[in-house]
């Protein structure tokens, strides 16, 4: 599902630049979207306009379809993430806030480190603390952003305690099909905000109604996924790179053990409510850290049979 939110004023190639109506919802088919012409050739907008002028009938049909999408969105946009498990939202942050977040993250780029992950390959990561990234945390805690997220998920939420992660997908990196693991008693809503994208990589997902989505994620777009619902992946980067922020919103403060297990891998000091580390059994190797995701057996609510044992390709 693709959603456009009014009043956002996106920056860095937000939804309006791609011609997606504000307030519109677009169902994603198997074909999905690849990188826009501008990402591949530098300037695809003029060619698209020329084709529209030459083929007025096709342009009119597209306009009618967009109108229908706008009407459908007005009737049922609230809570779409809970219904489908996933949404793609262009122009997520206001332009000024998005620019400030990008500048703050660029200054931290040199601190990105390698990541060992069961589902991500070749990715680089840096967990951010609020004191060291005030613009980033401020943007995602702002009343305007919270209102947008609440509208999409259909319930009151707040930014979770888990650190926002600055991630980089360089050439050759990817992420396998997986389910995001629940860290809270009420599974959290995970947000991936694209900062910059010069890559040919796309994000793919399968929603709870059997639909498939495929997007080249433009800067200032967000993919919102509820944990334990929609399986998804990031295809391999063949050229360029893609930088993102990964964060979560939650409706509860009740953490699962998985929260603290994932927190431990960040290298940040443990929270005061972290449980005592269990003693290791003699003769047994230590458990591998659980990461954000785990391999999933298929789309649908809950982990499903085979979760963690085979991919959902």
Coordinates of C-alpha atoms in Angstrom, one line a residue, residues 104-105 108 111 126-133 136-137 162-166 245 268:
X104 CA 23.0 15.5 11.2
X105 CA 23.4 12.0 9.9
X108 CA 28.0 10.9 11.7
X111 CA 31.2 6.4 12.6
X126 CA 25.4 3.2 13.9
X127 CA 22.9 3.2 16.8
X128 CA 22.1 6.8 17.7
X129 CA 21.6 8.2 21.2
X130 CA 19.2 11.2 21.7
X131 CA 21.9 13.4 23.1
X132 CA 24.1 12.9 20.0
X133 CA 21.3 13.2 17.4
X136 CA 16.7 13.2 14.4
X137 CA 15.0 12.4 17.7
X162 CA 15.0 1.3 21.3
X163 CA 17.7 3.5 19.7
X164 CA 17.2 4.9 16.2
X165 CA 19.7 3.2 13.9
X166 CA 21.5 5.0 11.1
X245 CA 17.0 5.4 9.6
X268 CA 24.9 0.9 24.3

